[in-house]
Amino acid sequence: MAARLYLFVLFMAGSQLTGAQSVGVCYGMMGNNLPKATEVVELYKSNNITRMRIYDPNQAALQALKSSGIEVLLGVPNSDLQALASSSNANSWVQKNVKSFWPDVKFRYISVGNEVSPNTGATSNLAQFVLPAMRNIHNAISSAGLNDHIKVSTVIDLSLLGNSFPPSQGAFRGDIRGYLDPIIDFLVETKAPLLANIYPYFSYVGNSGELSLKYALFTAPGVVVQDGQKGYRNLFDAMLDALYSAVEKASGAQLQIVVSESGWPSEGGTKTSIDNAKTYSSNLIRHVKGGTPKKLGKAIETYLFAMFDENQKQPELEKHFGLFYPNQKPKYPLSFGGETIGDDSTPKI
C-alpha cells in the first residue's frame, strides 16, 4: 500500500510539473525601462519559467541565455523576411544567431514571421516571402545537423479563420488558403508545429454581447457550448479547437499547434484589471496540462504574453500585459510549478 501511495504521489507530482513546463513566457522588449537581459534570465530561472519566446535574435538576450537551461522560441522579425528568402542570407542568419550559440542556448523553435496575412494589413506584401524564408532557414538548420533539435515554423493569428463556431466547423478563409495551405504542407513534411497567437480577451471584447466574461476567464460553472459530443467550458479551448478543425480541413490532421501568445491586460481597456489578468493567467497555466475537448489529455504548449509591461507599445492596452512590472516586481501571484511569484495581488510600482 505504501509503495502504491508513493507511486501515486510521484505520478501526481509529474503531472503538475508537466502542466507547468507546458507554459513559457514571451519576453518582449518594447520598453525603455526594462531590466538588463542578464537580470531577465535570472528572473525566469528564479520563478521556474523554463521556456521563453523572443521576437528577434537580440544578441544580449542570447548571450544571457547561455547555459541557463531555458528553451527558446526565437523569432525572425517580419522586416527580415524578404532578405531571408535568399538562401545565402538565411545561411548567414542561422550561423550568426543559432549555430554561434548552440548548444549553450537551447533553441526549440524558430518562428519565421509573426501574424503575416496575405490580403490585409501592413504585412500583405511580405506574405510571398514567408514560405521561401521558412524553407531556407530549415535547410540551414538541417545542414548544421540540428533538424532533430530545432523546428522551423511561423506564427498566425485567428483572423485567418473564416468560421470558428462551433469549433468543429472551424475553417480558414478562402482568400488565404493559397498562402496557408503550402505552409501547412511544409510543416507536416518537416514535423514542425504551427504556432498561433490565441487571445480569448480580444474575442470576448469583440463579442461581449454573446460571450460571458466567465467563459473567457475559465470560470464558467459548466458547459457553455455543446458541439456534438464535445462540451466547451471556456473560450480558449473553443478557439484552439476551431483552429485544429481548420488545419484538419487543410490536410494538416497530424499537425500540432503551439500557442505562441496568450494573455489578458491589466488595464487600458474593457474588463481589464489586475484581478482578471491574474484569474486568466493562473487558470490558463492550470488548464493547459489537460488539453482541449478535441485533444483531451494532451498538454498544450503555451506562451503567456508577456513578461513585462512595455511602455513603448501602442495602443495603451498593449502596454499592460506584463506578469511583472519593469522593476521586476510581480503584478500578481502566479505559480509556474515552484514557489508562487508575489505574496499578494497589490500593485507594486
PDB file of N, CA, C and O in Angstrom, residues 54-87:
ATOM      1  N   ILE A  54      11.340  34.972 -27.683  1.00  0.00           N
ATOM      2  CA  ILE A  54      11.855  36.285 -28.019  1.00  0.00           C
ATOM      3  C   ILE A  54      11.569  36.552 -29.493  1.00  0.00           C
ATOM      4  O   ILE A  54      11.470  35.624 -30.295  1.00  0.00           O
ATOM      5  N   TYR A  55      11.412  37.817 -29.837  1.00  0.00           N
ATOM      6  CA  TYR A  55      10.852  38.178 -31.136  1.00  0.00           C
ATOM      7  C   TYR A  55      11.902  38.482 -32.199  1.00  0.00           C
ATOM      8  O   TYR A  55      11.560  38.656 -33.367  1.00  0.00           O
ATOM      9  N   ASP A  56      13.144  38.544 -31.784  1.00  0.00           N
ATOM     10  CA  ASP A  56      14.240  38.730 -32.726  1.00  0.00           C
ATOM     11  C   ASP A  56      15.511  38.233 -32.052  1.00  0.00           C
ATOM     12  O   ASP A  56      15.533  38.036 -30.831  1.00  0.00           O
ATOM     13  N   PRO A  57      16.566  38.017 -32.823  1.00  0.00           N
ATOM     14  CA  PRO A  57      17.795  37.469 -32.236  1.00  0.00           C
ATOM     15  C   PRO A  57      18.606  38.539 -31.508  1.00  0.00           C
ATOM     16  O   PRO A  57      19.744  38.864 -31.877  1.00  0.00           O
ATOM     17  N   ASN A  58      18.028  39.102 -30.478  1.00  0.00           N
ATOM     18  CA  ASN A  58      18.710  40.105 -29.666  1.00  0.00           C
ATOM     19  C   ASN A  58      19.968  39.483 -29.063  1.00  0.00           C
ATOM     20  O   ASN A  58      19.893  38.511 -28.303  1.00  0.00           O
ATOM     21  N   GLN A  59      21.122  40.038 -29.390  1.00  0.00           N
ATOM     22  CA  GLN A  59      22.379  39.404 -29.021  1.00  0.00           C
ATOM     23  C   GLN A  59      22.619  39.400 -27.513  1.00  0.00           C
ATOM     24  O   GLN A  59      23.157  38.434 -26.966  1.00  0.00           O
ATOM     25  N   ALA A  60      22.210  40.452 -26.837  1.00  0.00           N
ATOM     26  CA  ALA A  60      22.368  40.487 -25.382  1.00  0.00           C
ATOM     27  C   ALA A  60      21.522  39.404 -24.716  1.00  0.00           C
ATOM     28  O   ALA A  60      21.969  38.735 -23.768  1.00  0.00           O
ATOM     29  N   ALA A  61      20.306  39.211 -25.223  1.00  0.00           N
ATOM     30  CA  ALA A  61      19.438  38.167 -24.659  1.00  0.00           C
ATOM     31  C   ALA A  61      20.015  36.784 -24.924  1.00  0.00           C
ATOM     32  O   ALA A  61      20.023  35.913 -24.040  1.00  0.00           O
ATOM     33  N   LEU A  62      20.512  36.558 -26.139  1.00  0.00           N
ATOM     34  CA  LEU A  62      21.076  35.243 -26.464  1.00  0.00           C
ATOM     35  C   LEU A  62      22.329  34.969 -25.637  1.00  0.00           C
ATOM     36  O   LEU A  62      22.534  33.833 -25.173  1.00  0.00           O
ATOM     37  N   GLN A  63      23.144  35.974 -25.416  1.00  0.00           N
ATOM     38  CA  GLN A  63      24.321  35.795 -24.558  1.00  0.00           C
ATOM     39  C   GLN A  63      23.896  35.444 -23.135  1.00  0.00           C
ATOM     40  O   GLN A  63      24.477  34.553 -22.500  1.00  0.00           O
ATOM     41  N   ALA A  64      22.874  36.130 -22.640  1.00  0.00           N
ATOM     42  CA  ALA A  64      22.407  35.890 -21.278  1.00  0.00           C
ATOM     43  C   ALA A  64      21.783  34.505 -21.113  1.00  0.00           C
ATOM     44  O   ALA A  64      21.805  33.931 -20.022  1.00  0.00           O
ATOM     45  N   LEU A  65      21.240  33.977 -22.194  1.00  0.00           N
ATOM     46  CA  LEU A  65      20.581  32.670 -22.139  1.00  0.00           C
ATOM     47  C   LEU A  65      21.561  31.501 -22.127  1.00  0.00           C
ATOM     48  O   LEU A  65      21.163  30.365 -21.845  1.00  0.00           O
ATOM     49  N   LYS A  66      22.814  31.747 -22.406  1.00  0.00           N
ATOM     50  CA  LYS A  66      23.796  30.665 -22.437  1.00  0.00           C
ATOM     51  C   LYS A  66      23.834  29.927 -21.105  1.00  0.00           C
ATOM     52  O   LYS A  66      23.894  30.540 -20.041  1.00  0.00           O
ATOM     53  N   SER A  67      23.755  28.599 -21.189  1.00  0.00           N
ATOM     54  CA  SER A  67      23.849  27.710 -20.017  1.00  0.00           C
ATOM     55  C   SER A  67      22.729  27.935 -18.999  1.00  0.00           C
ATOM     56  O   SER A  67      22.836  27.505 -17.857  1.00  0.00           O
ATOM     57  N   SER A  68      21.644  28.601 -19.416  1.00  0.00           N
ATOM     58  CA  SER A  68      20.519  28.846 -18.500  1.00  0.00           C
ATOM     59  C   SER A  68      19.593  27.652 -18.390  1.00  0.00           C
ATOM     60  O   SER A  68      18.843  27.525 -17.422  1.00  0.00           O
ATOM     61  N   GLY A  69      19.592  26.791 -19.422  1.00  0.00           N
ATOM     62  CA  GLY A  69      18.657  25.678 -19.467  1.00  0.00           C
ATOM     63  C   GLY A  69      17.285  26.058 -19.975  1.00  0.00           C
ATOM     64  O   GLY A  69      16.414  25.196 -20.135  1.00  0.00           O
ATOM     65  N   ILE A  70      17.068  27.349 -20.269  1.00  0.00           N
ATOM     66  CA  ILE A  70      15.770  27.818 -20.764  1.00  0.00           C
ATOM     67  C   ILE A  70      15.643  27.492 -22.247  1.00  0.00           C
ATOM     68  O   ILE A  70      16.545  27.766 -23.031  1.00  0.00           O
ATOM     69  N   GLU A  71      14.523  26.880 -22.629  1.00  0.00           N
ATOM     70  CA  GLU A  71      14.254  26.591 -24.040  1.00  0.00           C
ATOM     71  C   GLU A  71      13.710  27.840 -24.716  1.00  0.00           C
ATOM     72  O   GLU A  71      12.892  28.569 -24.139  1.00  0.00           O
ATOM     73  N   VAL A  72      14.133  28.071 -25.960  1.00  0.00           N
ATOM     74  CA  VAL A  72      13.873  29.349 -26.618  1.00  0.00           C
ATOM     75  C   VAL A  72      13.098  29.175 -27.916  1.00  0.00           C
ATOM     76  O   VAL A  72      13.470  28.366 -28.772  1.00  0.00           O
ATOM     77  N   LEU A  73      12.037  29.960 -28.038  1.00  0.00           N
ATOM     78  CA  LEU A  73      11.335  30.149 -29.309  1.00  0.00           C
ATOM     79  C   LEU A  73      11.868  31.455 -29.873  1.00  0.00           C
ATOM     80  O   LEU A  73      11.569  32.533 -29.367  1.00  0.00           O
ATOM     81  N   LEU A  74      12.680  31.354 -30.910  1.00  0.00           N
ATOM     82  CA  LEU A  74      13.374  32.510 -31.483  1.00  0.00           C
ATOM     83  C   LEU A  74      12.628  33.025 -32.703  1.00  0.00           C
ATOM     84  O   LEU A  74      12.337  32.265 -33.627  1.00  0.00           O
ATOM     85  N   GLY A  75      12.365  34.322 -32.728  1.00  0.00           N
ATOM     86  CA  GLY A  75      11.623  34.911 -33.836  1.00  0.00           C
ATOM     87  C   GLY A  75      12.501  35.512 -34.908  1.00  0.00           C
ATOM     88  O   GLY A  75      13.557  36.084 -34.631  1.00  0.00           O
ATOM     89  N   VAL A  76      12.066  35.363 -36.153  1.00  0.00           N
ATOM     90  CA  VAL A  76      12.601  36.126 -37.278  1.00  0.00           C
ATOM     91  C   VAL A  76      11.639  37.293 -37.490  1.00  0.00           C
ATOM     92  O   VAL A  76      10.462  37.071 -37.801  1.00  0.00           O
ATOM     93  N   PRO A  77      12.078  38.530 -37.318  1.00  0.00           N
ATOM     94  CA  PRO A  77      11.167  39.672 -37.490  1.00  0.00           C
ATOM     95  C   PRO A  77      10.623  39.745 -38.918  1.00  0.00           C
ATOM     96  O   PRO A  77      11.294  39.342 -39.875  1.00  0.00           O
ATOM     97  N   ASN A  78       9.417  40.263 -39.035  1.00  0.00           N
ATOM     98  CA  ASN A  78       8.823  40.417 -40.368  1.00  0.00           C
ATOM     99  C   ASN A  78       9.713  41.243 -41.301  1.00  0.00           C
ATOM    100  O   ASN A  78       9.747  41.013 -42.514  1.00  0.00           O
ATOM    101  N   SER A  79      10.458  42.171 -40.726  1.00  0.00           N
ATOM    102  CA  SER A  79      11.320  43.034 -41.536  1.00  0.00           C
ATOM    103  C   SER A  79      12.461  42.277 -42.201  1.00  0.00           C
ATOM    104  O   SER A  79      13.072  42.774 -43.150  1.00  0.00           O
ATOM    105  N   ASP A  80      12.753  41.059 -41.721  1.00  0.00           N
ATOM    106  CA  ASP A  80      13.837  40.252 -42.286  1.00  0.00           C
ATOM    107  C   ASP A  80      13.364  39.216 -43.300  1.00  0.00           C
ATOM    108  O   ASP A  80      14.190  38.522 -43.902  1.00  0.00           O
ATOM    109  N   LEU A  81      12.070  39.104 -43.503  1.00  0.00           N
ATOM    110  CA  LEU A  81      11.545  38.017 -44.328  1.00  0.00           C
ATOM    111  C   LEU A  81      12.051  38.080 -45.764  1.00  0.00           C
ATOM    112  O   LEU A  81      12.456  37.068 -46.340  1.00  0.00           O
ATOM    113  N   GLN A  82      12.016  39.260 -46.367  1.00  0.00           N
ATOM    114  CA  GLN A  82      12.424  39.364 -47.767  1.00  0.00           C
ATOM    115  C   GLN A  82      13.891  38.969 -47.933  1.00  0.00           C
ATOM    116  O   GLN A  82      14.247  38.244 -48.875  1.00  0.00           O
ATOM    117  N   ALA A  83      14.740  39.416 -47.027  1.00  0.00           N
ATOM    118  CA  ALA A  83      16.163  39.081 -47.118  1.00  0.00           C
ATOM    119  C   ALA A  83      16.392  37.583 -46.973  1.00  0.00           C
ATOM    120  O   ALA A  83      17.238  36.997 -47.675  1.00  0.00           O
ATOM    121  N   LEU A  84      15.629  36.936 -46.101  1.00  0.00           N
ATOM    122  CA  LEU A  84      15.844  35.516 -45.830  1.00  0.00           C
ATOM    123  C   LEU A  84      15.209  34.614 -46.891  1.00  0.00           C
ATOM    124  O   LEU A  84      15.380  33.398 -46.846  1.00  0.00           O
ATOM    125  N   ALA A  85      14.504  35.206 -47.834  1.00  0.00           N
ATOM    126  CA  ALA A  85      14.065  34.426 -49.000  1.00  0.00           C
ATOM    127  C   ALA A  85      15.253  34.085 -49.888  1.00  0.00           C
ATOM    128  O   ALA A  85      15.124  33.285 -50.821  1.00  0.00           O
ATOM    129  N   SER A  86      16.398  34.668 -49.591  1.00  0.00           N
ATOM    130  CA  SER A  86      17.667  34.299 -50.226  1.00  0.00           C
ATOM    131  C   SER A  86      18.366  33.257 -49.365  1.00  0.00           C
ATOM    132  O   SER A  86      18.555  33.471 -48.158  1.00  0.00           O
ATOM    133  N   SER A  87      18.770  32.131 -49.957  1.00  0.00           N
ATOM    134  CA  SER A  87      19.374  31.045 -49.179  1.00  0.00           C
ATOM    135  C   SER A  87      20.692  31.468 -48.541  1.00  0.00           C
ATOM    136  O   SER A  87      21.007  31.061 -47.419  1.00  0.00           O
TER     137      SER A  87
END
